Amino acid sequence: MTLEKQLIQKTYYKMFINEQEDIHPIRVLGEAFQEEAKQDLPDLSSIRFAQGEVYFHHKDFETAIFKWENIINELEPWAKKNTADAYYELGLLSTAEDIYTAIDTDNSTLNTEVALQLFSLYIERGKVDAAVSTIKKTIVANPDYPNVTEIARTFFEDQQDWENAVELAVTEAKRTDSLEWFDILNAYVQKGVTKSHAPSYFSQVLILLFSLDKKKFEQLISSLWDSYKNEESYFTWLSEINHLLLNLEINRDENWTELSRLHKEAYFELIEGRYFIKVLQDFIPDLLTNWLRLADHANVVLSSAAVLSWNELFPASISTSIVSDAEKMISMTETDMDELDECLSLFDSIMSWAGVHDMGENNRIKWLVDQLVDFETQHLFITGLSGTGKSTFVNSVLGEDLQDSPTSSMVMFTHAPSLEITEITDREITSLPDFSDFQERMDRRRNALESVIEFKLPSAFLQESRVALIDTPGLKGTLHYDRYEVLKNLQVADSVLFVLDANAPFTEKEQAAIKQIQELAPDIPVHFLLSKMDTIVGEQEAIRIFDETRSMIHSYLPDARVFAFSSQYDNGQQLKELTEFIRSIRNTRNIEDKRLAKLLYFIRTTIASLLQKRIDVENQLVESVRWNEEMLMKLNGAVNQLKDTEVQKTKTITKSYRAIKRTIETDISENVSKMLQECSSLIKEDSNFSKIHLELNDEMNRRIQDYLEEKVMPKFYSSLQDWIEHCKEEFEQSQEFFNEMGEGFNHMYGEERIKLECDFKVLDDWLRDTDRMTSGFQLENVNILLRRTPSQFLLKSAGKLFGAISQNKALLYNKYKSFVENEDYSDAIAAVNKQFFQPFELFEKSLERDITYFFRSSLTVLNRSVEEARSGIQTNQEMLNNMNTNPEMFRDPLTLFEVRLRQFEWMTVAGKGMQTIY
């Protein structure tokens, strides 16, 4: 055992007792101490050091400390360390720490042992940071010291200090080249505790592991890839790992199955349409380059196709040598991948994206794709010029008069146990419960070509022939209509049956139409049906026409077959022959490959249509903003007109009412004054002048009451009726104006959206109120002659004083009569007017409010329309700004779908020599 090991284990004392093992060490060392003390220059430090160890082992720590404190030779640093150990055991941790930290030595073993003791002490005292610092310094100073890295790893794991644990694993892996440390690092990565580290942190350790063990290298990359996958640093990881792989000598023959899988999954996830191309262009080329370099056999064709498709859309982004390798490998390798499923997956991705971005349901294209994957049924596309007998042929074959008018939409007739008719448009799928609904659709002209009708019915002919008949609207011989309307769904067909009229077969128009069909779908065979043969007089003439027609057809289409048909022939025999004819033209060879090519065609046209939709949407938004701005201006003008009308009508109506009121007031003033003056005739010389003023006052009130009730009120009522009639005319003028205004707006809206209805109930309320208020009037007695004016006071007092003296009556008579005839009754008349018009005060005050109610509903409608127009402008402008600010949000996903499409087109070519459809 080495000296350092003895010092570490505190067994240095055994050097003194090797030959005397049966005697207790204390006695042996005591005797040795006594012997050494007898020397002239005794060296007692070594014996004291050994004695301290023995006392320490026997837990006599105080005695051990006493012994070690008196060491003055080369063992002094170890004695200090042992002293600190004793204090540690005694629980005096602070003292122990002070002694440990005071030890100064060049001995690396001692320093390491002191550090480990301090490390344990710090843990016990709860000084975790100090413990971490101490163990990290120890590893740097003496990493090869036994168990020190293992102690550190265990501590970091217990503390869940993954930052330092990962750092330790990486450092030790690079220092020792030990695969064990790489395994520990991989475990940390799988545990998910390395995500906080930048991907570049692991580059050097990966390069080292590549040289040590390629399988473990692949495993560690796989773990890191999974850990970064859903993190913000994922793109940084992709960039870092692909840069690293580019600089390594990778041999595809080493079977990098896991790395190939990771590159494949990453590539397809990235081009799903969630990311902008400007982001992907930074690392997709390197990703594809590495995928091709390490692709396993199952992914060679797929990676090659990915490289070629990306390079086509983004030329020069991938090195020419890699592109050349891809071309070479795809030409030499066949793929066993299920291309149909992959293409359907791509189509579903496009449809999902379109749905999320409000690009419509796209039901029609979905239905067409569903038909393509039905490999058991042949699709016979029936076409021809209008009037050649297509509908008659379909009716004869199906044994029912299904179409009594020209076809307006594409109709697919298929066999089914029961009748089921469905209309499919891009926006919706509608079940047509009755045959009459189907006929109504056939009679429709507007937007008819935008829908497809699926007509399922029990049919022995369709079932036995395993065929679906696709009836189409008649061709017109015009390029745009035929090519882009009737023949736009041509690719769903397996064969074309072109119907000719036997009376004028294979005309120039028909030849031009056939040329268009061949240009659109050169791989779809075209055959012919010569209809209306029963209209040809004589069998020989019919044979001649058939032979000549077939000869003309074969000069254009040598492989085309011709079938003579007539609705008048024996139906049973003709159907049998037609069945044989259809079987002979069934295009079943390589049907799956051909349908796959058609599917790729529809995917391409779908991408193009979505791009066009984007342009259409933008144009619609621009037009919508412009239109709403124009409508907003006109609606605001209409609101102002309505408010002006309301103000004008309010002014007119209230003015006319007040004019009536003033007229009545004037009548009352003039007539009541005269009436009161005439009451002077009631005064006689023999009147009782002491009470005459009371009698006159009562009579005056009675006459005013009669006058108001019998003359004034009827006149007022009549005037109010005329006034209400006048108001009605004013209101009706306004309503007529508003009706015209509403019609104008509805014409611009294209629908009955605005209805400006005024509230004529206001007139009913006025009629009711005026009837009630003019139905009667009761005047409360007005104090006419009982007032306290000086003249009245003197007359009343004189009457009471002199009324009984006969010679004074003549004087009073003349005075009273003169007074009544000349008195100013303005106050009394004012009181009468006030009483008379008091019931009408509230009515007059509410006129403006009532007129406002009359117009309120129309104003509300216009204000709501103004808000709708303003909201439409804001919403559409925001959408337009968003589209113009981030055009890549729409364009990039479609471009990436095109990359995937082109990839599958390359794959269909691999090993098959099949021409793709563009």
Short mmCIF file of N, CA and C in Angstrom, two decimals, residues 627-712:
data_model
loop_
_atom_site.label_atom_id
_atom_site.label_comp_id
_atom_site.label_asym_id
_atom_site.label_seq_id
_atom_site.Cartn_x
_atom_site.Cartn_y
_atom_site.Cartn_z
N TRP A 627 -66.90 49.50 -53.22
CA TRP A 627 -68.36 49.52 -53.24
C TRP A 627 -68.93 50.01 -51.91
N ASN A 628 -68.36 49.52 -50.81
CA ASN A 628 -68.83 49.94 -49.49
C ASN A 628 -68.55 51.42 -49.24
N GLU A 629 -67.41 51.90 -49.73
CA GLU A 629 -67.12 53.33 -49.59
C GLU A 629 -68.15 54.16 -50.35
N GLU A 630 -68.48 53.71 -51.56
CA GLU A 630 -69.50 54.41 -52.34
C GLU A 630 -70.85 54.35 -51.64
N MET A 631 -71.18 53.16 -51.12
CA MET A 631 -72.45 53.02 -50.41
C MET A 631 -72.46 53.86 -49.15
N LEU A 632 -71.33 53.91 -48.45
CA LEU A 632 -71.26 54.71 -47.22
C LEU A 632 -71.52 56.18 -47.52
N MET A 633 -70.93 56.66 -48.60
CA MET A 633 -71.15 58.05 -48.98
C MET A 633 -72.63 58.29 -49.29
N LYS A 634 -73.24 57.37 -50.04
CA LYS A 634 -74.65 57.54 -50.40
C LYS A 634 -75.56 57.37 -49.18
N LEU A 635 -75.22 56.44 -48.32
CA LEU A 635 -76.03 56.24 -47.12
C LEU A 635 -75.94 57.44 -46.18
N ASN A 636 -74.75 57.99 -46.04
CA ASN A 636 -74.62 59.20 -45.22
C ASN A 636 -75.43 60.34 -45.82
N GLY A 637 -75.42 60.42 -47.15
CA GLY A 637 -76.24 61.42 -47.82
C GLY A 637 -77.71 61.21 -47.55
N ALA A 638 -78.12 59.93 -47.56
CA ALA A 638 -79.52 59.61 -47.30
C ALA A 638 -79.89 59.95 -45.86
N VAL A 639 -78.98 59.68 -44.92
CA VAL A 639 -79.24 60.03 -43.52
C VAL A 639 -79.44 61.53 -43.38
N ASN A 640 -78.57 62.29 -44.03
CA ASN A 640 -78.70 63.75 -43.96
C ASN A 640 -80.00 64.23 -44.60
N GLN A 641 -80.36 63.58 -45.73
CA GLN A 641 -81.62 63.95 -46.37
C GLN A 641 -82.81 63.66 -45.45
N LEU A 642 -82.76 62.51 -44.79
CA LEU A 642 -83.85 62.15 -43.89
C LEU A 642 -83.93 63.13 -42.72
N LYS A 643 -82.78 63.49 -42.18
CA LYS A 643 -82.78 64.45 -41.07
C LYS A 643 -83.30 65.81 -41.53
N ASP A 644 -82.88 66.23 -42.74
CA ASP A 644 -83.37 67.50 -43.28
C ASP A 644 -84.88 67.45 -43.48
N THR A 645 -85.36 66.30 -43.98
CA THR A 645 -86.80 66.13 -44.18
C THR A 645 -87.53 66.20 -42.85
N GLU A 646 -86.94 65.56 -41.85
CA GLU A 646 -87.56 65.59 -40.52
C GLU A 646 -87.64 67.01 -39.97
N VAL A 647 -86.58 67.78 -40.13
CA VAL A 647 -86.57 69.17 -39.65
C VAL A 647 -87.60 70.00 -40.41
N GLN A 648 -87.64 69.80 -41.74
CA GLN A 648 -88.57 70.59 -42.56
C GLN A 648 -90.01 70.25 -42.24
N LYS A 649 -90.29 68.95 -42.10
CA LYS A 649 -91.66 68.54 -41.78
C LYS A 649 -92.06 69.00 -40.38
N THR A 650 -91.15 68.93 -39.46
CA THR A 650 -91.43 69.40 -38.10
C THR A 650 -91.79 70.89 -38.12
N LYS A 651 -91.01 71.63 -38.88
CA LYS A 651 -91.26 73.07 -38.97
C LYS A 651 -92.61 73.35 -39.61
N THR A 652 -92.90 72.64 -40.71
CA THR A 652 -94.15 72.87 -41.44
C THR A 652 -95.36 72.50 -40.60
N ILE A 653 -95.31 71.33 -39.98
CA ILE A 653 -96.47 70.82 -39.25
C ILE A 653 -96.73 71.64 -37.99
N THR A 654 -95.68 71.95 -37.23
CA THR A 654 -95.89 72.75 -36.01
C THR A 654 -96.35 74.17 -36.35
N LYS A 655 -95.82 74.69 -37.45
CA LYS A 655 -96.23 76.04 -37.87
C LYS A 655 -97.71 76.08 -38.24
N SER A 656 -98.15 75.05 -38.98
CA SER A 656 -99.57 75.02 -39.38
C SER A 656 -100.47 74.83 -38.17
N TYR A 657 -100.04 74.02 -37.19
CA TYR A 657 -100.84 73.84 -35.98
C TYR A 657 -100.95 75.16 -35.21
N ARG A 658 -99.85 75.88 -35.07
CA ARG A 658 -99.86 77.12 -34.32
C ARG A 658 -100.70 78.20 -35.03
N ALA A 659 -100.72 78.11 -36.36
CA ALA A 659 -101.56 79.05 -37.11
C ALA A 659 -103.04 78.83 -36.78
N ILE A 660 -103.44 77.56 -36.71
CA ILE A 660 -104.82 77.23 -36.33
C ILE A 660 -105.12 77.75 -34.92
N LYS A 661 -104.17 77.54 -34.04
CA LYS A 661 -104.35 77.97 -32.65
C LYS A 661 -104.50 79.48 -32.56
N ARG A 662 -103.66 80.21 -33.33
CA ARG A 662 -103.74 81.68 -33.30
C ARG A 662 -105.09 82.16 -33.83
N THR A 663 -105.58 81.47 -34.86
CA THR A 663 -106.90 81.85 -35.43
C THR A 663 -107.99 81.70 -34.39
N ILE A 664 -107.97 80.57 -33.67
CA ILE A 664 -108.98 80.34 -32.64
C ILE A 664 -108.83 81.36 -31.52
N GLU A 665 -107.60 81.64 -31.15
CA GLU A 665 -107.39 82.63 -30.09
C GLU A 665 -107.95 84.00 -30.50
N THR A 666 -107.72 84.38 -31.74
CA THR A 666 -108.22 85.67 -32.24
C THR A 666 -109.74 85.70 -32.22
N ASP A 667 -110.35 84.59 -32.68
CA ASP A 667 -111.82 84.52 -32.67
C ASP A 667 -112.36 84.68 -31.25
N ILE A 668 -111.73 83.98 -30.31
CA ILE A 668 -112.18 84.06 -28.91
C ILE A 668 -112.04 85.48 -28.39
N SER A 669 -110.92 86.08 -28.67
CA SER A 669 -110.68 87.44 -28.16
C SER A 669 -111.72 88.42 -28.69
N GLU A 670 -111.96 88.37 -29.99
CA GLU A 670 -112.91 89.31 -30.58
C GLU A 670 -114.34 89.05 -30.12
N ASN A 671 -114.77 87.81 -30.18
CA ASN A 671 -116.17 87.49 -29.89
C ASN A 671 -116.48 87.55 -28.40
N VAL A 672 -115.60 87.10 -27.56
CA VAL A 672 -115.86 87.15 -26.11
C VAL A 672 -115.93 88.59 -25.63
N SER A 673 -115.06 89.47 -26.13
CA SER A 673 -115.10 90.87 -25.73
C SER A 673 -116.45 91.51 -26.10
N LYS A 674 -116.87 91.24 -27.29
CA LYS A 674 -118.16 91.77 -27.74
C LYS A 674 -119.30 91.20 -26.92
N MET A 675 -119.22 89.91 -26.64
CA MET A 675 -120.26 89.21 -25.89
C MET A 675 -120.39 89.78 -24.48
N LEU A 676 -119.28 90.10 -23.86
CA LEU A 676 -119.30 90.64 -22.50
C LEU A 676 -119.87 92.06 -22.49
N GLN A 677 -119.50 92.80 -23.51
CA GLN A 677 -120.03 94.17 -23.58
C GLN A 677 -121.57 94.16 -23.76
N GLU A 678 -122.02 93.17 -24.54
CA GLU A 678 -123.47 93.08 -24.77
C GLU A 678 -124.23 92.72 -23.50
N CYS A 679 -123.54 92.23 -22.54
CA CYS A 679 -124.21 91.91 -21.27
C CYS A 679 -124.73 93.18 -20.55
N SER A 680 -124.40 94.36 -21.04
CA SER A 680 -124.91 95.60 -20.43
C SER A 680 -126.43 95.71 -20.55
N SER A 681 -127.00 94.99 -21.51
CA SER A 681 -128.47 95.01 -21.70
C SER A 681 -129.19 94.36 -20.52
N LEU A 682 -128.46 93.58 -19.75
CA LEU A 682 -129.07 92.91 -18.59
C LEU A 682 -129.24 93.86 -17.41
N ILE A 683 -128.66 95.06 -17.47
CA ILE A 683 -128.74 96.00 -16.36
C ILE A 683 -129.99 96.87 -16.55
N LYS A 684 -130.81 96.86 -15.54
CA LYS A 684 -132.07 97.65 -15.55
C LYS A 684 -132.00 98.69 -14.41
N GLU A 685 -132.89 99.70 -14.54
CA GLU A 685 -132.91 100.72 -13.49
C GLU A 685 -133.39 100.16 -12.16
N ASP A 686 -134.20 99.13 -12.27
CA ASP A 686 -134.72 98.54 -11.03
C ASP A 686 -133.87 97.37 -10.55
N SER A 687 -132.72 97.17 -11.18
CA SER A 687 -131.85 96.05 -10.76
C SER A 687 -131.33 96.26 -9.35
N ASN A 688 -131.06 95.15 -8.73
CA ASN A 688 -130.50 95.20 -7.38
C ASN A 688 -129.00 95.42 -7.52
N PHE A 689 -128.62 96.70 -7.37
CA PHE A 689 -127.24 97.04 -7.65
C PHE A 689 -126.26 96.52 -6.60
N SER A 690 -126.83 96.12 -5.50
CA SER A 690 -125.91 95.54 -4.49
C SER A 690 -125.46 94.14 -4.90
N LYS A 691 -126.18 93.47 -5.81
CA LYS A 691 -125.84 92.12 -6.24
C LYS A 691 -125.68 92.03 -7.75
N ILE A 692 -125.83 93.11 -8.48
CA ILE A 692 -125.80 93.07 -9.93
C ILE A 692 -124.48 92.56 -10.47
N HIS A 693 -123.40 92.87 -9.80
CA HIS A 693 -122.08 92.42 -10.27
C HIS A 693 -121.95 90.89 -10.21
N LEU A 694 -122.59 90.28 -9.21
CA LEU A 694 -122.56 88.82 -9.12
C LEU A 694 -123.39 88.18 -10.21
N GLU A 695 -124.54 88.78 -10.46
CA GLU A 695 -125.43 88.23 -11.49
C GLU A 695 -124.80 88.38 -12.87
N LEU A 696 -124.21 89.56 -13.10
CA LEU A 696 -123.56 89.77 -14.40
C LEU A 696 -122.38 88.80 -14.59
N ASN A 697 -121.60 88.58 -13.57
CA ASN A 697 -120.43 87.68 -13.67
C ASN A 697 -120.86 86.27 -14.03
N ASP A 698 -121.94 85.81 -13.37
CA ASP A 698 -122.44 84.46 -13.68
C ASP A 698 -122.95 84.37 -15.10
N GLU A 699 -123.67 85.40 -15.54
CA GLU A 699 -124.23 85.38 -16.90
C GLU A 699 -123.12 85.42 -17.94
N MET A 700 -122.14 86.24 -17.68
CA MET A 700 -121.01 86.32 -18.61
C MET A 700 -120.32 84.96 -18.76
N ASN A 701 -120.09 84.27 -17.66
CA ASN A 701 -119.45 82.94 -17.70
C ASN A 701 -120.31 81.94 -18.47
N ARG A 702 -121.66 82.05 -18.25
CA ARG A 702 -122.53 81.11 -18.95
C ARG A 702 -122.48 81.34 -20.46
N ARG A 703 -122.53 82.65 -20.85
CA ARG A 703 -122.49 82.93 -22.27
C ARG A 703 -121.15 82.49 -22.91
N ILE A 704 -120.06 82.70 -22.18
CA ILE A 704 -118.74 82.25 -22.70
C ILE A 704 -118.71 80.73 -22.85
N GLN A 705 -119.25 80.01 -21.84
CA GLN A 705 -119.31 78.54 -21.89
C GLN A 705 -120.08 78.09 -23.12
N ASP A 706 -121.25 78.68 -23.36
CA ASP A 706 -122.06 78.28 -24.52
C ASP A 706 -121.33 78.58 -25.82
N TYR A 707 -120.71 79.74 -25.87
CA TYR A 707 -120.00 80.14 -27.08
C TYR A 707 -118.84 79.18 -27.40
N LEU A 708 -118.07 78.89 -26.40
CA LEU A 708 -116.91 78.00 -26.61
C LEU A 708 -117.35 76.59 -27.01
N GLU A 709 -118.36 76.08 -26.34
CA GLU A 709 -118.77 74.69 -26.59
C GLU A 709 -119.52 74.55 -27.90
N GLU A 710 -120.32 75.56 -28.27
CA GLU A 710 -121.19 75.42 -29.44
C GLU A 710 -120.55 75.95 -30.72
N LYS A 711 -119.66 76.90 -30.61
CA LYS A 711 -119.11 77.48 -31.82
C LYS A 711 -117.59 77.27 -31.95
N VAL A 712 -116.87 77.58 -30.89
CA VAL A 712 -115.41 77.52 -31.00
C VAL A 712 -114.90 76.09 -31.10
#
